[in-house]
Each structure stands twice: as C-alpha cells, then as structure tokens.
Amino acid sequence: EEEGEKGTLKWKEGLQQKASEAFLRHQEAAPNLRKLVYGSVVEADDSEEDKEELGGLFRVSRPQKSKKFKANAVDCSRFIPDTSHNWDLEEMLNSIRDCFVTGKWEESQDAA
Amino acid sequence: MASQGLVYDGCNFFRQRLVLSTLSGKRVKIKNIRSKDDDPGLRDFEASFIRLLDKVTNGSRIEINQTGTVLFYQPGLLYGGSVEHDCNQQRSIGYYLEALLMLAPFMKTSLKATLRGVTNDPVDPTVDLLKSTALPVMKKFGIGGDGFELKVVKRGMAPGGGGEVVFTCPVCRTMRPVQLTDPGKIKRIRGVAYSVRVSPQMANRIVESARGVLNQFLPDIYIHTDHMKGANSGKSPGFGLTLVAETLNGSFLSAEMSSTPQGQGDPVLPEDLGRNCAKLLLEEIHRGGCVDSSNQSLALLLMTLGQQDVSKVLLGPLSPYTIEFLRHIRDFFQIMFKIEVQKPFEDERKGGDKVLMTCVGVGYSNINKTLK
C-alpha cells in the first residue's frame, strides 16, 4: 500500500520547481517588452564614457553621443516616424487597407 | 536623501517629472542640468514652465542653484482658477499645454488658462492637434462636460509667436477605468489646413495634395481651411496641416506638419507639406491603437490615476518618451503595467504590432477639490 501511495504522489514532487522552470522558459521565448521597459534602466553614467586616446597624449571624450538614453536631450513627446516605410509603394498602402471602413470586415461584424 | 525625494539627472523629461511630482506630492530633485554644456543650466522655456506650474499651484517650493544646473521642487496643492501665462517662445504652447492637460482635472477650482505664445511650430504637438486628439482621450476617462474646451483665439507661428489659446477644464473627483481594446475601423478623416500672413491660397494647395493621397482609402475626407487675418494672425508667416482619422469606436489618430519657421532652414512647398503630412497619417494608422502616439503618456497617466479597477488600453508601438514615462510612473506611483504585444494575423491588413497595456489604478481621488 505504501508503494502505491508513493507512485501516485510522485508527480507531485518538485511541482514548484517545474512550474518556475516552465514560467522562465515562457518568459525567455516571448520578446519581453516589460523587461525592456522596466528591467534595465540605462542611466547616464559619466564614468563610463568612451574614451579614445590621440597620440597617447590627449583623451577624446565623446559624452552621450552614442548613448541611447540622453539625459540632456530635448524634452519632446513627438514620436519620430519609421523612415524605412515608403508610403509611395502599393505594398505599404495595402498593409493598412483593413483599418478603414472601406476595407475587408471580419465575418462576425460584416453586415453584408 | 529622504528629504530630497526622488533624484534625477539631466534636463530631459523635465515636464513629466514635475507633473508626476505635483500629482503624487513627492519632492523631486533634478541634478546636472546641461552641466557639460557651453551654456549650462535651465533654459528660458523651462523657467517659463516652472512659473506656469507655480501659477496653478499653491505653496510650491522651488529652489534653483546659482548656475541653474540643480533644481529642487516641492509640490504644493493644485489650485487652478483663472491663469494667464506668456509662454516663452523657444517652445510652442503645446509644450506647456501637454503638462497642463495632465494636471487640469485635479485642481481645486476649475481651470481657465489663457496661454500666449507660439501656437504652431514643427517641434511640439500644436494646439490644433491637442484640441482634436487629447481632449477626446480625456473624455473617455470621464473628464469633461460643460466648459471642457480648448479654443484657438489667435494663431501665432514660430518664431515670432503672438498667438493665444484658452483652455478651460472642469475639476474631476475620480477617473473612470476604461477598456479600450478595439479601435474599430476608420470612418472619416478630418483636418485643418491653416495659414497666416501668407496667401490664403496656400491652405487650398495643402488640402488638394493631402486629399490626393488619402482618397485612395476613403471618400469621407473633409479638410477645413483656416486663414486668420489681422490681429489674430500673430507675428510670423507660416502654414501647416493637422489631420485626424476618426474610428467607429471613437478613437482618434493624428498627424501634423508645420512649415519651417521664417529664417530657419529651407522653405517648404504647400504641396509637399500636404502630401508628406498625409503620409505621416498613414504611418500613424500603421502604428494604430486606440490612442495615437502623441497621447500615449496622457492615457497611461489617467489609467494609473483611475479607481482601483482594471484598465486596458491598446496602443501602437511605445514611443521613447512613453517608455520613459512608464519608468517615471513606477518611481512616483509604484505602478507597473502589464505589457502584452499583439501580433497581427497573417491575412490581416491592419498595420504593425500593437501593445496592450493593463494596470490597476491607484485609486487616486482629487483631494484638492472643494466639497459643495
């Protein structure tokens, strides 16, 4: 009887660990925007400036130029559009056709 | 450390820090403001912004060091009332108004703000854009009713300015939680083509070329032409276009373009401006969502301040400004959003990836509001 009980209980062993492993796998698979937003805040750190040496005498300091996060950049809410989109191309125009009432409707919503 | 509140570096995201500080009541200290610049410290437009903040609040304490590179701000109560402000012309009224929109519903008495300065420039969202997109977003959260209005009295183009807008907003006790997950299809496109101190024909030329692009999608397009004259036309010549696409579910997606300010760079042809602005609107539609990219942070703020209930809003890709805003919301209100990417189906022609933002509001209620 004891053995039988052990058998039924075996799947319960390490449930928590299994669950956490599955969770982590899932987290890594999906591109995690949340981590991008909250995970690593890039801070302007003065000590990590890229420094090049010129002739072993001068140090060229290029602060913040290459950094994604610019602490002293212009405070502006405008979202610069993606320049790779060419709105003269038919292909590009077709990609948004169904956003309009004139486009194709979902079956459930189509009155026709 | 504790007495200084939150500490930040640099002048970027200046407005959102001060706005969130005012709403949360947390003090903020901003260091190293252009400390390595040839001309260090706060600029005139930032000083002008602080003065505006001082006008709408009561009991704020602001300390700035001698070089202007360190700012300490202890927020007072939001008072509101009738406020007049001459906005510095380095930035347009949109710069100031964006912050004011976030604060206005939480005043003690309803706000009537008269702002003077540059109404339209290529850098910041113009007053026309905010009027046609930000106000509808706020209405979704239950702000509004009588006296919720933004009126362009005089138009003033950059760099001279001379424009005037009046913004009135009633006070609001609590924010309504929202579920904006389906934008619906676009039923019509509206717009304003404005021109001042140039030939009125400019506006017509803009309308013509913008229609040429947009008519491929929709027949219902009406672009209003607005030519202001005399005292209402400000000090500088210029023209521009604001386009707004309205969906069946009442979402607004917008795009805009202004002519280059006089004496700054190459002049633009009205035909090019119209066509390019129409393409910008297509880009915005490709991004999609229930709130357009320029109002993302406003919507996220109102979600955060909502009652203790779940709010959901579908957005297009998050702008860098919005991402930083989310980080600041975490700092000031300890709220983190659930962020889910929604990929479009294969045969769907509805633009790019969307992002579903979910959060539970902090249950913010307007403590400043007087009980009657």
XYZ file of C-alpha atoms in Angstrom:
484
model
C 0.000 0.000 0.000
C 2.845 2.309 0.841
C 4.391 1.780 -2.568
C 1.135 2.586 -4.317
C 0.857 5.802 -2.428
C 4.366 6.721 -3.399
C 3.567 6.099 -7.045
C 0.574 8.392 -7.047
C 2.445 11.081 -5.218
C 5.468 11.015 -7.452
C 4.166 13.596 -9.894
C 3.727 15.993 -7.037
C 7.450 16.063 -6.344
C 9.148 19.296 -7.184
C 5.986 20.877 -8.560
C 7.094 24.314 -7.625
C 10.410 23.897 -9.352
C 8.760 22.565 -12.503
C 6.343 25.440 -12.561
C 9.043 28.019 -12.150
C 11.115 26.390 -14.899
C 8.135 26.422 -17.262
C 7.498 30.021 -16.394
C 11.082 31.023 -17.104
C 11.073 29.161 -20.421
C 7.941 31.005 -21.420
C 9.427 34.306 -20.359
C 12.529 33.824 -22.444
C 10.640 32.739 -25.543
C 8.375 35.767 -25.875
C 10.066 39.053 -26.650
C 9.623 40.662 -23.314
C 8.654 44.270 -23.668
C 8.099 44.555 -19.969
C 11.721 43.744 -19.293
C 12.693 46.290 -21.903
C 10.686 48.982 -20.177
C 11.232 48.192 -16.527
C 14.176 45.823 -16.447
C 17.248 47.734 -17.355
C 17.097 51.431 -16.923
C 20.026 52.840 -18.826
C 21.499 55.552 -16.753
C 23.794 58.281 -17.850
C 26.968 57.301 -16.120
C 29.761 59.774 -16.545
C 32.490 57.365 -15.549
C 31.757 55.035 -18.469
C 32.305 57.490 -21.247
C 34.011 56.124 -24.305
C 37.482 57.495 -24.289
C 39.891 57.382 -27.154
C 43.498 58.293 -26.939
C 45.070 60.543 -29.506
C 48.795 60.078 -29.835
C 48.919 58.817 -26.266
C 48.583 62.349 -25.032
C 45.040 63.588 -25.384
C 41.867 61.919 -24.402
C 38.854 62.430 -26.635
C 35.723 62.435 -24.619
C 32.504 61.979 -26.522
C 29.880 62.177 -23.887
C 26.433 60.696 -24.534
C 26.644 60.861 -28.328
C 26.389 57.129 -28.763
C 24.113 56.531 -25.843
C 20.505 55.582 -26.331
C 19.431 57.489 -23.301
C 20.352 61.123 -23.454
C 19.942 62.807 -20.130
C 20.185 66.273 -21.578
C 18.354 65.760 -24.860
C 15.355 67.809 -25.936
C 12.244 67.102 -23.879
C 9.733 66.396 -26.625
C 6.869 63.916 -26.820
C 6.819 63.533 -30.594
C 7.399 60.013 -31.890
C 9.684 60.173 -34.928
C 8.187 58.029 -37.706
C 9.902 54.944 -39.058
C 11.796 56.122 -42.120
C 12.010 52.639 -43.616
C 8.331 52.806 -44.539
C 7.853 54.133 -48.028
C 4.263 55.211 -48.387
C 4.567 55.559 -52.164
C 4.640 51.782 -52.534
C 1.419 49.877 -53.182
C 2.662 47.150 -50.825
C 2.820 49.581 -47.914
C -0.591 51.040 -48.705
C -2.060 47.532 -48.770
C -0.733 46.810 -45.288
C -3.270 49.160 -43.711
C -6.286 48.764 -46.030
C -8.405 46.919 -43.471
C -8.044 49.738 -40.953
C -10.679 51.624 -42.930
C -14.410 51.005 -43.261
C -13.770 50.516 -46.950
C -11.502 47.513 -46.247
C -12.355 43.881 -45.539
C -14.518 43.248 -42.482
C -14.354 40.371 -40.021
C -17.042 37.743 -40.558
C -18.690 38.460 -37.230
C -19.031 42.157 -37.865
C -19.892 42.129 -41.534
C -23.454 43.232 -42.153
C -23.460 42.153 -45.803
C 18.398 61.599 0.755
C 14.855 61.169 2.020
C 14.361 64.884 2.360
C 15.220 65.419 -1.295
C 12.695 62.934 -2.599
C 13.416 61.420 -5.991
C 16.641 62.411 -7.691
C 17.163 62.581 -11.436
C 19.869 63.624 -13.841
C 19.649 65.927 -16.814
C 17.036 68.168 -18.346
C 15.316 65.557 -20.488
C 11.792 64.521 -19.432
C 11.643 67.695 -17.386
C 7.892 68.157 -17.655
C 6.846 64.624 -16.820
C 8.997 64.640 -13.706
C 7.486 67.861 -12.426
C 3.934 66.852 -13.370
C 4.173 63.460 -11.669
C 5.790 65.091 -8.671
C 2.890 67.532 -8.398
C 0.258 64.795 -8.705
C 1.933 62.391 -6.299
C 3.071 65.032 -3.821
C 6.603 63.631 -3.876
C 9.514 66.013 -3.941
C 11.927 65.846 -6.791
C 15.477 66.984 -7.332
C 16.978 67.259 -10.790
C 20.754 67.489 -10.989
C 23.303 68.019 -13.740
C 21.019 70.065 -15.961
C 23.178 70.689 -19.032
C 26.150 70.701 -16.680
C 28.615 69.966 -19.511
C 27.056 72.362 -21.942
C 28.743 75.602 -23.006
C 25.654 77.331 -21.737
C 24.799 75.369 -18.603
C 21.619 75.305 -16.592
C 17.939 75.764 -17.217
C 16.780 77.489 -20.377
C 14.243 80.297 -20.523
C 11.440 77.992 -21.675
C 11.998 75.707 -18.707
C 11.951 78.672 -16.348
C 8.727 79.753 -18.029
C 7.296 76.263 -17.467
C 8.195 76.412 -13.780
C 6.481 79.778 -13.498
C 3.332 78.327 -15.050
C 3.449 75.448 -12.579
C 3.824 77.962 -9.776
C 0.743 79.826 -11.012
C -1.568 76.829 -10.963
C -0.360 75.533 -7.598
C -0.424 76.961 -4.117
C 2.530 76.624 -1.786
C 5.060 75.060 -4.129
C 8.664 75.477 -3.181
C 11.181 75.799 -5.953
C 14.891 76.123 -5.405
C 17.418 76.562 -8.172
C 21.141 76.863 -7.614
C 23.182 79.753 -8.928
C 24.183 78.173 -12.224
C 20.748 76.671 -12.787
C 22.085 73.136 -13.019
C 20.234 71.844 -9.944
C 16.500 72.165 -9.370
C 14.614 71.174 -6.246
C 10.826 71.096 -6.386
C 8.457 70.550 -3.528
C 4.927 70.482 -4.904
C 2.087 72.419 -3.354
C -1.635 71.928 -3.859
C -3.149 72.256 -7.284
C -5.237 75.366 -7.093
C -6.376 76.183 -10.634
C -8.678 79.137 -11.174
C -8.083 81.789 -13.762
C -4.499 81.792 -15.004
C -2.764 83.862 -17.642
C 0.679 82.973 -18.880
C 3.027 84.289 -21.514
C 4.773 81.156 -22.721
C 8.377 81.511 -23.725
C 8.710 81.431 -27.489
C 11.579 78.957 -27.606
C 8.900 76.266 -27.379
C 5.333 76.334 -28.594
C 2.239 76.441 -26.389
C 1.866 72.688 -26.962
C 4.890 72.111 -24.726
C 3.160 73.827 -21.819
C -0.307 72.576 -22.654
C 0.684 68.907 -22.664
C 1.587 69.209 -18.993
C -1.418 71.353 -18.181
C -3.774 68.741 -19.676
C -2.405 66.207 -17.209
C -2.889 68.491 -14.221
C -6.122 70.314 -15.091
C -8.697 67.711 -13.914
C -7.160 67.591 -10.433
C -7.399 71.260 -9.483
C -9.268 72.727 -6.523
C -11.282 75.062 -8.699
C -11.891 74.628 -12.392
C -9.064 75.888 -14.554
C -9.282 78.641 -17.103
C -5.869 79.116 -18.612
C -5.049 81.782 -21.178
C -1.747 80.927 -22.812
C 0.046 83.290 -25.164
C 2.960 82.481 -27.439
C 3.697 80.228 -30.390
C 0.663 78.109 -31.267
C 2.229 76.146 -34.135
C 5.811 75.020 -34.662
C 7.357 71.865 -36.104
C 8.829 70.610 -32.805
C 5.986 70.153 -30.322
C 2.401 68.971 -30.791
C 0.434 72.002 -31.922
C -2.655 73.319 -30.162
C -4.802 72.095 -33.072
C -3.554 68.546 -32.615
C -4.111 68.554 -28.862
C -7.555 70.012 -29.357
C -8.645 67.261 -31.712
C -6.947 64.269 -30.062
C -6.061 64.848 -26.395
C -9.479 66.147 -25.395
C -11.353 63.080 -26.750
C -8.905 60.815 -24.882
C -9.641 62.646 -21.633
C -13.392 62.407 -22.267
C -13.080 58.614 -22.343
C -11.895 58.755 -18.749
C -14.906 60.759 -17.654
C -13.349 64.201 -17.746
C -15.476 66.748 -19.476
C -18.963 68.101 -19.578
C -19.655 71.787 -19.713
C -16.672 74.039 -20.033
C -14.183 71.447 -21.248
C -12.749 73.290 -24.177
C -9.617 74.402 -25.957
C -10.070 77.441 -28.118
C -7.531 78.929 -30.523
C -8.224 82.656 -30.298
C -5.192 83.911 -32.187
C -2.710 81.949 -34.197
C 0.996 82.662 -33.867
C 3.596 80.786 -35.852
C 7.202 80.279 -34.780
C 9.490 82.142 -34.281
C 7.537 85.342 -33.620
C 4.521 83.885 -31.858
C 1.743 86.225 -30.855
C -0.897 83.514 -30.637
C -3.388 82.913 -27.879
C -5.369 79.898 -26.710
C -7.888 79.495 -23.920
C -8.131 76.170 -22.168
C -10.929 75.513 -19.713
C -11.378 72.295 -17.767
C -13.807 71.368 -15.007
C -12.498 69.574 -11.912
C -12.910 65.855 -11.617
C -13.146 63.803 -8.450
C -12.161 60.380 -9.766
C -11.079 58.839 -13.058
C -13.245 56.228 -14.703
C -11.446 52.957 -15.555
C -11.505 52.228 -19.278
C -11.434 49.200 -21.575
C -10.175 50.454 -24.916
C -9.111 47.279 -26.678
C -10.684 47.645 -30.104
C -10.148 50.856 -32.043
C -12.647 49.939 -34.770
C -12.354 50.917 -38.388
C -11.655 54.430 -39.585
C -14.824 56.047 -40.851
C -13.677 59.530 -41.699
C -10.729 61.861 -41.871
C -10.939 65.469 -40.809
C -8.319 68.147 -40.773
C -7.391 71.784 -40.505
C -5.144 73.497 -43.029
C -4.107 76.809 -41.562
C -2.246 79.761 -42.977
C -1.296 83.129 -41.526
C 0.405 86.102 -43.139
C 0.711 84.241 -46.449
C -1.697 83.936 -49.350
C -4.950 82.180 -48.330
C -4.425 80.063 -51.418
C -1.671 78.156 -49.543
C -4.254 76.331 -47.436
C -6.158 75.264 -50.533
C -2.988 73.914 -52.118
C -2.264 71.874 -48.965
C -5.787 70.422 -48.944
C -5.581 69.441 -52.600
C -2.369 67.420 -52.246
C -3.295 65.762 -48.937
C -6.604 64.618 -50.425
C -4.727 63.104 -53.353
C -3.018 60.618 -51.020
C -5.893 59.901 -48.631
C -8.655 59.477 -51.210
C -7.117 56.106 -52.117
C -8.578 54.801 -48.865
C -11.670 56.748 -48.009
C -14.151 59.096 -49.665
C -15.209 60.836 -46.444
C -12.459 63.418 -46.102
C -13.027 66.996 -45.142
C -10.157 69.364 -44.509
C -11.205 72.704 -43.175
C -9.188 75.741 -44.235
C -8.448 78.296 -41.562
C -6.957 81.608 -42.599
C -6.596 84.104 -39.792
C -6.121 87.760 -40.544
C -5.045 90.995 -38.915
C -4.568 90.942 -35.142
C -5.403 87.228 -34.991
C -2.577 86.177 -37.274
C 0.381 86.597 -34.933
C 3.809 87.913 -35.815
C 5.300 85.397 -38.239
C 4.144 83.967 -41.546
C 3.558 80.258 -42.000
C 1.170 77.461 -42.786
C 0.546 73.874 -41.821
C -1.817 70.957 -41.655
C -3.330 68.777 -38.931
C -5.056 65.542 -39.941
C -7.216 63.361 -37.723
C -8.630 59.940 -38.564
C -11.729 59.044 -36.564
C -12.756 55.431 -35.991
C -16.167 53.868 -35.421
C -15.390 53.383 -31.721
C -14.369 56.991 -31.230
C -10.574 56.736 -31.326
C -8.565 59.459 -32.962
C -5.278 59.022 -34.788
C -3.487 62.138 -35.881
C -0.580 63.580 -37.800
C 0.590 67.081 -38.447
C 3.184 69.191 -40.136
C 4.097 72.852 -39.984
C 6.103 74.983 -42.376
C 9.681 75.730 -41.376
C 9.851 78.879 -39.239
C 10.887 82.002 -41.066
C 14.656 82.248 -41.352
C 15.353 78.688 -40.111
C 16.241 76.279 -42.872
C 14.766 75.570 -46.284
C 11.236 76.701 -47.053
C 8.681 74.022 -47.945
C 6.089 73.975 -50.687
C 2.485 73.633 -49.526
C 2.002 70.720 -51.950
C 4.899 68.787 -50.410
C 3.693 69.572 -46.917
C 0.206 68.291 -47.662
C 1.459 65.087 -49.258
C 4.029 64.366 -46.532
C 1.547 65.061 -43.775
C -0.924 62.628 -45.358
C 1.847 60.014 -45.409
C 2.536 60.705 -41.743
C -1.115 59.973 -41.046
C -0.783 56.659 -42.891
C 2.255 55.902 -40.737
C 0.222 56.679 -37.631
C -2.584 54.413 -38.852
C 0.011 51.684 -39.421
C 1.068 52.080 -35.782
C -2.573 52.099 -34.804
C -4.080 51.563 -31.381
C -6.935 53.256 -29.549
C -4.804 56.259 -28.610
C -2.377 57.877 -31.018
C 1.335 58.112 -30.363
C 1.322 61.698 -29.146
C -1.224 60.978 -26.391
C 0.120 57.666 -25.121
C 1.523 59.096 -21.925
C -1.646 61.082 -21.174
C -3.748 57.915 -21.459
C -1.317 55.905 -19.331
C -1.337 58.580 -16.635
C -5.130 58.640 -16.471
C -5.142 54.828 -16.263
C -2.701 55.000 -13.357
C -4.792 57.556 -11.519
C -8.033 55.619 -12.090
C -10.151 53.948 -9.443
C -8.924 50.642 -8.065
C -10.110 48.674 -11.026
C -8.531 47.194 -14.128
C -7.974 49.478 -17.118
C -6.925 48.247 -20.529
C -5.786 50.298 -23.485
C -4.469 49.102 -26.818
C -1.606 51.231 -28.125
C 0.661 51.263 -31.120
C 4.409 50.805 -30.539
C 5.529 52.703 -27.458
C 7.421 55.891 -28.171
C 10.732 56.508 -26.348
C 9.024 59.325 -24.456
C 6.275 56.953 -23.310
C 8.745 54.294 -22.205
C 10.460 56.842 -20.017
C 7.067 57.977 -18.754
C 6.273 54.406 -17.673
C 9.502 54.308 -15.681
C 8.620 57.571 -14.033
C 5.127 56.310 -13.170
C 6.794 53.396 -11.435
C 9.009 55.777 -9.477
C 6.230 58.101 -8.382
C 3.195 55.814 -8.046
C 4.746 52.310 -7.749
C 2.542 51.130 -10.594
C 3.867 48.752 -13.222
C 1.853 47.964 -16.304
C 1.271 44.578 -17.814
C 2.591 44.906 -21.359
C 1.478 42.394 -23.980
C 2.480 42.503 -27.624
C -0.289 41.671 -30.081
C 0.952 40.497 -33.446
C -1.395 40.902 -36.395
C -2.836 37.778 -38.036
C -1.266 36.730 -41.298
C -4.078 37.724 -43.652
C -4.917 40.848 -41.710
C -4.055 44.185 -43.242
C -4.099 46.354 -40.157
C -0.570 47.662 -39.855
C 2.103 46.643 -37.373
C 2.310 45.159 -33.881
C 0.104 46.574 -31.182
C 0.705 46.700 -27.446
C -1.981 46.007 -24.867
C -1.364 47.927 -21.659
C -3.112 46.777 -18.494
C -2.965 48.185 -14.989
C -4.935 48.595 -11.801
C -5.397 52.232 -10.879
C -4.032 53.628 -7.636
C -7.465 54.890 -6.653
C -6.410 58.497 -6.819
C -9.052 60.956 -5.789
C -8.859 64.668 -6.116
C -8.141 65.842 -2.595
C -7.898 69.418 -3.743
C -11.486 69.613 -4.920
C -13.815 71.544 -2.629
C -16.938 69.774 -1.422
C -20.143 71.601 -2.038
